mmCIF file of C-alpha atoms and ligand atoms in Angstrom:
data_model
loop_
_atom_site.group_PDB
_atom_site.id
_atom_site.type_symbol
_atom_site.label_atom_id
_atom_site.label_comp_id
_atom_site.label_asym_id
_atom_site.label_seq_id
_atom_site.Cartn_x
_atom_site.Cartn_y
_atom_site.Cartn_z
ATOM 1 C CA MET A 1 -20.541 -8.620 -2.673
ATOM 2 C CA MET A 2 -17.881 -7.447 -0.253
ATOM 3 C CA LYS A 3 -15.364 -10.120 0.696
ATOM 4 C CA LYS A 4 -14.432 -10.587 4.313
ATOM 5 C CA ILE A 5 -10.942 -11.212 5.638
ATOM 6 C CA PHE A 6 -11.917 -14.432 7.423
ATOM 7 C CA GLU A 7 -13.653 -15.888 4.372
ATOM 8 C CA GLN A 8 -12.107 -18.810 2.571
ATOM 9 C CA VAL A 9 -10.597 -18.101 -0.862
ATOM 10 C CA GLU A 10 -9.368 -20.195 -3.787
ATOM 11 C CA LEU A 11 -6.300 -19.041 -5.686
ATOM 12 C CA ASN A 12 -4.804 -21.007 -8.564
ATOM 13 C CA HIS A 13 -3.881 -24.423 -7.119
ATOM 14 C CA ILE A 14 -4.306 -23.339 -3.475
ATOM 15 C CA SER A 15 -7.130 -22.931 -1.034
ATOM 16 C CA LEU A 16 -6.827 -20.489 1.898
ATOM 17 C CA LYS A 17 -9.048 -20.754 4.960
ATOM 18 C CA ASN A 18 -8.809 -16.951 5.386
ATOM 19 C CA ARG A 19 -7.167 -14.040 3.583
ATOM 20 C CA LEU A 20 -4.366 -13.339 6.037
ATOM 21 C CA VAL A 21 -1.012 -14.095 4.440
ATOM 22 C CA ARG A 22 2.275 -14.094 6.290
ATOM 23 C CA SER A 23 4.565 -12.138 3.973
ATOM 24 C CA ALA A 24 8.119 -13.425 3.517
ATOM 25 C CA THR A 25 10.293 -12.526 6.494
ATOM 26 C CA TRP A 26 13.949 -13.483 6.697
ATOM 27 C CA GLU A 27 14.625 -14.865 10.139
ATOM 28 C CA GLY A 28 18.329 -15.627 9.828
ATOM 29 C CA ILE A 29 17.896 -19.012 11.448
ATOM 30 C CA ALA A 30 19.174 -21.438 8.792
ATOM 31 C CA GLU A 31 22.550 -23.188 8.735
ATOM 32 C CA PRO A 32 25.213 -21.857 6.313
ATOM 33 C CA ASP A 33 24.315 -24.607 3.802
ATOM 34 C CA GLY A 34 20.609 -23.685 4.039
ATOM 35 C CA GLY A 35 19.709 -26.540 6.371
ATOM 36 C CA LEU A 36 16.936 -25.889 8.879
ATOM 37 C CA THR A 37 17.453 -25.464 12.607
ATOM 38 C CA GLU A 38 15.078 -26.515 15.404
ATOM 39 C CA GLU A 39 14.303 -22.814 15.788
ATOM 40 C CA ALA A 40 13.048 -22.665 12.201
ATOM 41 C CA TYR A 41 10.640 -25.563 12.765
ATOM 42 C CA LYS A 42 9.455 -23.893 15.976
ATOM 43 C CA ILE A 43 8.815 -20.492 14.339
ATOM 44 C CA TYR A 44 6.905 -21.967 11.410
ATOM 45 C CA GLY A 45 4.977 -24.404 13.606
ATOM 46 C CA GLU A 46 3.800 -21.505 15.777
ATOM 47 C CA LEU A 47 2.926 -19.381 12.761
ATOM 48 C CA ALA A 48 0.781 -22.156 11.285
ATOM 49 C CA LYS A 49 -0.898 -22.886 14.626
ATOM 50 C CA GLY A 50 -1.746 -19.189 14.898
ATOM 51 C CA GLY A 51 -4.325 -19.671 12.152
ATOM 52 C CA VAL A 52 -2.891 -17.633 9.284
ATOM 53 C CA GLY A 53 -4.419 -18.394 5.844
ATOM 54 C CA MET A 54 -1.081 -18.926 4.105
ATOM 55 C CA ILE A 55 2.624 -18.652 4.855
ATOM 56 C CA ILE A 56 5.320 -17.405 2.516
ATOM 57 C CA THR A 57 8.694 -18.480 3.882
ATOM 58 C CA GLY A 58 11.536 -16.055 4.399
ATOM 59 C CA PHE A 59 14.132 -15.431 1.697
ATOM 60 C CA THR A 60 15.276 -18.833 0.396
ATOM 61 C CA SER A 61 18.353 -18.612 -1.776
ATOM 62 C CA VAL A 62 18.473 -20.633 -4.980
ATOM 63 C CA MET A 63 22.278 -20.767 -4.999
ATOM 64 C CA THR A 64 24.837 -22.235 -2.632
ATOM 65 C CA ASN A 65 27.314 -19.491 -3.493
ATOM 66 C CA ASP A 66 25.046 -16.626 -2.548
ATOM 67 C CA PHE A 67 26.725 -14.855 0.347
ATOM 68 C CA TYR A 68 24.440 -11.825 0.523
ATOM 69 C CA PHE A 69 23.585 -12.388 4.167
ATOM 70 C CA ASP A 70 23.785 -15.030 6.863
ATOM 71 C CA GLY A 71 21.150 -17.513 7.945
ATOM 72 C CA MET A 72 19.307 -17.734 4.630
ATOM 73 C CA MET A 73 17.281 -20.817 3.907
ATOM 74 C CA ARG A 74 18.329 -22.433 0.628
ATOM 75 C CA LEU A 75 16.825 -24.802 -1.920
ATOM 76 C CA SER A 76 20.090 -25.081 -3.789
ATOM 77 C CA LYS A 77 20.817 -28.794 -3.279
ATOM 78 C CA ASP A 78 18.728 -31.969 -3.464
ATOM 79 C CA GLU A 79 20.130 -33.136 -0.122
ATOM 80 C CA LEU A 80 18.220 -30.318 1.592
ATOM 81 C CA ILE A 81 14.803 -31.538 0.385
ATOM 82 C CA PRO A 82 14.003 -33.835 3.384
ATOM 83 C CA GLN A 83 14.541 -30.976 5.857
ATOM 84 C CA TYR A 84 12.113 -28.791 3.913
ATOM 85 C CA ARG A 85 9.642 -31.699 3.626
ATOM 86 C CA LYS A 86 9.597 -31.811 7.424
ATOM 87 C CA LEU A 87 8.801 -28.060 7.424
ATOM 88 C CA THR A 88 5.919 -28.287 4.929
ATOM 89 C CA ASP A 89 4.487 -31.347 6.742
ATOM 90 C CA LEU A 90 4.275 -29.517 10.046
ATOM 91 C CA ILE A 91 2.649 -26.462 8.409
ATOM 92 C CA HIS A 92 0.185 -28.589 6.427
ATOM 93 C CA ARG A 93 -0.922 -30.317 9.624
ATOM 94 C CA GLU A 94 -2.547 -26.968 10.533
ATOM 95 C CA ASN A 95 -4.421 -26.804 7.201
ATOM 96 C CA CYS A 96 -2.183 -23.986 6.006
ATOM 97 C CA PRO A 97 -0.644 -23.758 2.519
ATOM 98 C CA VAL A 98 2.977 -22.661 2.299
ATOM 99 C CA LEU A 99 4.979 -21.065 -0.504
ATOM 100 C CA SER A 100 8.754 -20.922 -0.649
ATOM 101 C CA GLN A 101 10.151 -17.493 -1.437
ATOM 102 C CA ILE A 102 12.851 -18.364 -3.938
ATOM 103 C CA ALA A 103 15.399 -15.603 -4.175
ATOM 104 C CA LEU A 104 18.927 -14.578 -4.980
ATOM 105 C CA GLY A 105 20.757 -11.951 -2.967
ATOM 106 C CA GLY A 106 23.474 -11.454 -5.524
ATOM 107 C CA TYR A 107 25.374 -13.345 -8.190
ATOM 108 C CA TYR A 108 28.882 -14.289 -7.044
ATOM 109 C CA ARG A 109 31.488 -15.245 -9.629
ATOM 110 C CA ARG A 110 34.365 -17.501 -8.648
ATOM 111 C CA VAL A 111 37.611 -15.705 -9.431
ATOM 112 C CA PRO A 112 40.963 -17.398 -10.143
ATOM 113 C CA ASP A 113 42.203 -17.187 -6.531
ATOM 114 C CA GLY A 114 39.190 -19.297 -5.533
ATOM 115 C CA ARG A 115 37.247 -16.475 -3.850
ATOM 116 C CA TYR A 116 33.821 -15.286 -4.907
ATOM 117 C CA ARG A 117 33.122 -11.742 -6.049
ATOM 118 C CA LEU A 118 29.721 -10.079 -6.331
ATOM 119 C CA VAL A 119 28.954 -9.314 -9.988
ATOM 120 C CA GLU A 120 26.314 -6.806 -11.085
ATOM 121 C CA PRO A 121 23.900 -7.544 -13.979
ATOM 122 C CA ASP A 122 25.845 -5.317 -16.424
ATOM 123 C CA ASP A 123 28.997 -7.403 -15.991
ATOM 124 C CA MET A 124 27.451 -10.855 -16.257
ATOM 125 C CA THR A 125 27.886 -13.121 -19.258
ATOM 126 C CA VAL A 126 24.781 -14.567 -20.914
ATOM 127 C CA GLU A 127 25.957 -17.960 -19.676
ATOM 128 C CA GLU A 128 25.911 -16.659 -16.095
ATOM 129 C CA ILE A 129 22.404 -15.254 -16.612
ATOM 130 C CA HIS A 130 21.274 -18.692 -17.773
ATOM 131 C CA GLU A 131 22.919 -20.201 -14.694
ATOM 132 C CA VAL A 132 20.727 -17.941 -12.532
ATOM 133 C CA LYS A 133 17.622 -18.977 -14.498
ATOM 134 C CA ASP A 134 18.446 -22.667 -14.011
ATOM 135 C CA ALA A 135 19.060 -22.096 -10.296
ATOM 136 C CA PHE A 136 15.572 -20.569 -9.841
ATOM 137 C CA VAL A 137 13.916 -23.341 -11.844
ATOM 138 C CA ASN A 138 15.788 -26.099 -10.000
ATOM 139 C CA ALA A 139 14.836 -24.534 -6.677
ATOM 140 C CA ALA A 140 11.152 -24.587 -7.719
ATOM 141 C CA VAL A 141 11.450 -28.261 -8.664
ATOM 142 C CA ARG A 142 12.973 -28.967 -5.225
ATOM 143 C CA ALA A 143 10.222 -26.912 -3.577
ATOM 144 C CA GLU A 144 7.615 -29.125 -5.209
ATOM 145 C CA LYS A 145 9.457 -32.268 -4.102
ATOM 146 C CA ALA A 146 9.587 -30.858 -0.571
ATOM 147 C CA GLY A 147 5.808 -30.432 -0.544
ATOM 148 C CA PHE A 148 5.475 -26.662 -0.980
ATOM 149 C CA ASP A 149 2.195 -25.527 -2.539
ATOM 150 C CA GLY A 150 3.950 -22.928 -4.625
ATOM 151 C CA VAL A 151 6.829 -20.538 -4.962
ATOM 152 C CA GLN A 152 7.221 -16.803 -4.753
ATOM 153 C CA ILE A 153 9.852 -15.446 -7.107
ATOM 154 C CA HIS A 154 11.484 -12.592 -5.194
ATOM 155 C CA ALA A 155 11.887 -9.731 -7.656
ATOM 156 C CA ALA A 156 11.616 -6.950 -5.060
ATOM 157 C CA HIS A 157 13.760 -5.021 -2.561
ATOM 158 C CA PHE A 158 16.789 -4.511 -4.811
ATOM 159 C CA PHE A 159 18.015 -8.065 -4.480
ATOM 160 C CA PHE A 160 19.317 -9.744 -7.633
ATOM 161 C CA LEU A 161 16.136 -9.954 -9.763
ATOM 162 C CA SER A 162 14.924 -6.569 -8.579
ATOM 163 C CA ARG A 163 18.271 -5.075 -9.598
ATOM 164 C CA PHE A 164 18.134 -6.917 -12.912
ATOM 165 C CA ILE A 165 14.765 -5.388 -13.850
ATOM 166 C CA SER A 166 15.656 -1.913 -12.576
ATOM 167 C CA PRO A 167 16.687 0.673 -15.197
ATOM 168 C CA LYS A 168 18.921 2.177 -12.508
ATOM 169 C CA VAL A 169 21.091 -0.946 -12.385
ATOM 170 C CA ASN A 170 20.651 -2.820 -15.672
ATOM 171 C CA HIS A 171 22.277 -0.939 -18.580
ATOM 172 C CA ARG A 172 22.877 -4.004 -20.740
ATOM 173 C CA ALA A 173 22.749 -3.466 -24.502
ATOM 174 C CA ASP A 174 21.816 -7.063 -25.366
ATOM 175 C CA GLU A 175 18.535 -9.010 -25.233
ATOM 176 C CA TYR A 176 18.647 -8.947 -21.401
ATOM 177 C CA GLY A 177 18.621 -5.145 -21.241
ATOM 178 C CA LYS A 178 17.824 -2.096 -23.392
ATOM 179 C CA ASP A 179 14.127 -1.739 -22.518
ATOM 180 C CA THR A 180 11.463 -3.055 -20.142
ATOM 181 C CA GLU A 181 10.978 -6.233 -22.148
ATOM 182 C CA GLY A 182 14.726 -6.889 -22.124
ATOM 183 C CA ARG A 183 15.125 -6.234 -18.410
ATOM 184 C CA ILE A 184 12.241 -8.592 -17.552
ATOM 185 C CA ARG A 185 13.337 -11.299 -20.020
ATOM 186 C CA LEU A 186 15.139 -13.284 -17.325
ATOM 187 C CA LEU A 187 12.154 -13.031 -14.952
ATOM 188 C CA LEU A 188 9.791 -14.221 -17.705
ATOM 189 C CA GLU A 189 12.119 -17.066 -18.695
ATOM 190 C CA ILE A 190 12.172 -18.184 -15.049
ATOM 191 C CA LEU A 191 8.367 -18.011 -14.945
ATOM 192 C CA TYR A 192 7.894 -19.989 -18.201
ATOM 193 C CA GLU A 193 10.247 -22.738 -17.137
ATOM 194 C CA ILE A 194 8.843 -23.051 -13.619
ATOM 195 C CA LYS A 195 5.332 -23.277 -15.101
ATOM 196 C CA GLU A 196 6.529 -25.939 -17.523
ATOM 197 C CA LYS A 197 8.410 -28.060 -14.967
ATOM 198 C CA THR A 198 6.036 -27.666 -11.993
ATOM 199 C CA PRO A 199 2.570 -26.958 -13.465
ATOM 200 C CA GLU A 200 0.818 -27.796 -10.182
ATOM 201 C CA LEU A 201 2.571 -25.075 -8.153
ATOM 202 C CA HIS A 202 1.081 -21.664 -7.440
ATOM 203 C CA VAL A 203 3.614 -19.209 -8.837
ATOM 204 C CA THR A 204 3.645 -15.671 -7.522
ATOM 205 C CA VAL A 205 6.082 -12.783 -7.878
ATOM 206 C CA LYS A 206 6.987 -10.107 -5.344
ATOM 207 C CA ILE A 207 7.797 -6.816 -7.015
ATOM 208 C CA ASN A 208 8.434 -3.224 -5.981
ATOM 209 C CA SER A 209 5.600 -0.802 -6.715
ATOM 210 C CA SER A 210 8.527 1.550 -7.262
ATOM 211 C CA ASP A 211 12.234 1.481 -6.445
ATOM 212 C CA PHE A 212 11.697 4.915 -4.838
ATOM 213 C CA THR A 213 14.977 6.109 -6.246
ATOM 214 C CA SER A 214 15.621 8.404 -9.205
ATOM 215 C CA GLY A 215 16.256 6.457 -12.401
ATOM 216 C CA GLY A 216 14.854 3.273 -10.859
ATOM 217 C CA LEU A 217 11.704 1.332 -11.601
ATOM 218 C CA ASN A 218 8.813 3.786 -11.159
ATOM 219 C CA GLU A 219 5.093 3.139 -10.611
ATOM 220 C CA GLU A 220 4.302 3.353 -14.320
ATOM 221 C CA GLU A 221 6.898 0.785 -15.365
ATOM 222 C CA SER A 222 6.121 -1.474 -12.414
ATOM 223 C CA LEU A 223 2.517 -1.580 -13.599
ATOM 224 C CA VAL A 224 3.676 -2.485 -17.125
ATOM 225 C CA VAL A 225 5.784 -5.317 -15.652
ATOM 226 C CA CYS A 226 2.808 -6.583 -13.602
ATOM 227 C CA LYS A 227 0.603 -6.577 -16.718
ATOM 228 C CA ARG A 228 3.242 -8.499 -18.670
ATOM 229 C CA LEU A 229 3.514 -11.051 -15.841
ATOM 230 C CA ALA A 230 -0.280 -11.446 -15.854
ATOM 231 C CA GLU A 231 -0.286 -11.962 -19.637
ATOM 232 C CA GLU A 232 2.452 -14.566 -19.329
ATOM 233 C CA GLY A 233 0.666 -16.694 -16.753
ATOM 234 C CA ILE A 234 1.640 -15.567 -13.260
ATOM 235 C CA ASP A 235 -0.895 -16.789 -10.666
ATOM 236 C CA SER A 236 -0.659 -13.769 -8.344
ATOM 237 C CA ILE A 237 1.531 -10.746 -7.589
ATOM 238 C CA GLU A 238 2.613 -9.281 -4.248
ATOM 239 C CA VAL A 239 3.265 -5.581 -4.711
ATOM 240 C CA SER A 240 5.710 -4.256 -2.149
ATOM 241 C CA GLY A 241 6.452 -0.725 -1.033
ATOM 242 C CA ASN A 242 10.127 -1.756 -1.166
ATOM 243 C CA GLY A 243 10.195 -1.303 2.600
ATOM 244 C CA THR A 244 13.410 -3.151 3.254
ATOM 245 C CA SER A 245 15.394 -1.148 0.716
ATOM 246 C CA VAL A 246 14.285 2.278 1.803
ATOM 247 C CA SER A 247 14.402 1.726 5.521
ATOM 248 C CA GLY A 248 17.377 1.089 7.775
ATOM 249 C CA ILE A 249 17.168 -2.631 7.017
ATOM 250 C CA LEU A 250 19.007 -2.083 3.738
ATOM 251 C CA TYR A 251 21.995 -0.725 5.629
ATOM 252 C CA VAL A 252 21.970 -3.712 7.965
ATOM 253 C CA VAL A 253 21.831 -6.102 5.004
ATOM 254 C CA ARG A 254 24.616 -4.211 3.179
ATOM 255 C CA ALA A 255 26.788 -4.157 6.305
ATOM 256 C CA LEU A 256 26.295 -7.903 6.695
ATOM 257 C CA ALA A 257 27.170 -8.490 3.033
ATOM 258 C CA GLU A 258 30.329 -6.392 3.391
ATOM 259 C CA ALA A 259 31.320 -8.192 6.597
ATOM 260 C CA ILE A 260 30.927 -11.564 4.879
ATOM 261 C CA ASP A 261 32.833 -10.293 1.840
ATOM 262 C CA ALA A 262 35.698 -9.168 4.055
ATOM 263 C CA ARG A 263 35.914 -12.607 5.646
ATOM 264 C CA MET A 264 36.421 -14.337 2.290
HETATM 265 C C1 LIG B 301 12.911 -8.381 9.650
HETATM 266 C C2 LIG B 301 12.325 -8.372 8.287
HETATM 267 C C3 LIG B 301 12.683 -9.356 7.391
HETATM 268 C C4 LIG B 301 12.143 -9.375 6.106
HETATM 269 N N1 LIG B 301 12.462 -10.371 5.243
HETATM 270 C C5 LIG B 301 11.911 -10.400 4.006
HETATM 271 C C6 LIG B 301 12.194 -11.462 3.107
HETATM 272 O O1 LIG B 301 12.915 -12.410 3.426
HETATM 273 N N2 LIG B 301 11.625 -11.410 1.889
HETATM 274 C C7 LIG B 301 10.802 -10.394 1.501
HETATM 275 O O2 LIG B 301 10.320 -10.388 0.375
HETATM 276 N N3 LIG B 301 10.497 -9.402 2.329
HETATM 277 C C8 LIG B 301 11.017 -9.393 3.569
HETATM 278 N N4 LIG B 301 10.676 -8.400 4.431
HETATM 279 C C9 LIG B 301 9.742 -7.358 3.973
HETATM 280 C C10 LIG B 301 8.313 -7.647 4.303
HETATM 281 O O3 LIG B 301 7.862 -8.892 3.818
HETATM 282 C C11 LIG B 301 7.451 -6.554 3.659
HETATM 283 O O4 LIG B 301 7.586 -6.613 2.268
HETATM 284 C C12 LIG B 301 7.930 -5.213 4.194
HETATM 285 O O5 LIG B 301 7.751 -5.204 5.593
HETATM 286 C C13 LIG B 301 7.261 -4.015 3.572
HETATM 287 O O6 LIG B 301 5.892 -4.132 3.424
HETATM 288 P P1 LIG B 301 5.283 -3.936 1.959
HETATM 289 O O7 LIG B 301 5.883 -5.024 1.137
HETATM 290 O O8 LIG B 301 3.803 -4.100 2.116
HETATM 291 O O9 LIG B 301 5.668 -2.587 1.488
HETATM 292 C C14 LIG B 301 11.216 -8.371 5.715
HETATM 293 C C15 LIG B 301 10.854 -7.381 6.635
HETATM 294 C C16 LIG B 301 11.381 -7.376 7.900
HETATM 295 C C17 LIG B 301 10.958 -6.298 8.859
#
């Protein structure tokens, strides 16, 4: 039987009153530490009141030292939990589930002069890769404490995880590279540990259908990755046309990242 857009639907651990989902949209309205502004509460309150079936928050960084762009929400510290609890409470009042899009713009290593420098996957130590995994898992644990119904692991749009799984960027020769399985090892490790620590959360991944760049993740490999995620217990997948990377937005994001870099 054909399903209708305004019909209720059950996904793992969540119930949607209709099938309209607000896809993650970075609003640039958080404080530098990831704290929420009155504007953030207003935007999300209005979205929920509008009757959407589910909301996925904008890009929420899992690390404090992620300087990729300004105004990102963050779930990188326990002290932020009450502010996010207030957000989920006001959305839940409208009978609307909400997922936090947990993400990392880039990995920044602290260098001896005290500044932070963006480090690409090829140049990271295994210890640093594990630090990223822990940051994602800890953010999911905080999301659960803050009342979110689930998390979306952002592995799209050429941000950190998207770059890590892309053959264009990741040329590592160790267990975190070499082939598809190696490049998605970190993503799978994040998934396993989030499932273990927060079994009640709906866990979804956002992934590019293709990087739309030569030597990048293509449709065939993206499909393989989606199948592997399904085998390993993902609850749902949002397949993206990588819109933000191929459109002018990428240049805006890059320019912002460079401007922030220059200030440090
Ligand atoms: C202003 C703006 C901000 C966005 N912020 C995010 C974001 O924080 N996280 C994300 O995954 N996608 C973000 N997107 C991308 C959209 O969610 C969506 O993926 C994109 O418009 C392309 O659609 P598609 O994914 O169906 O190809 C943003 C898009 C716009 C226009």
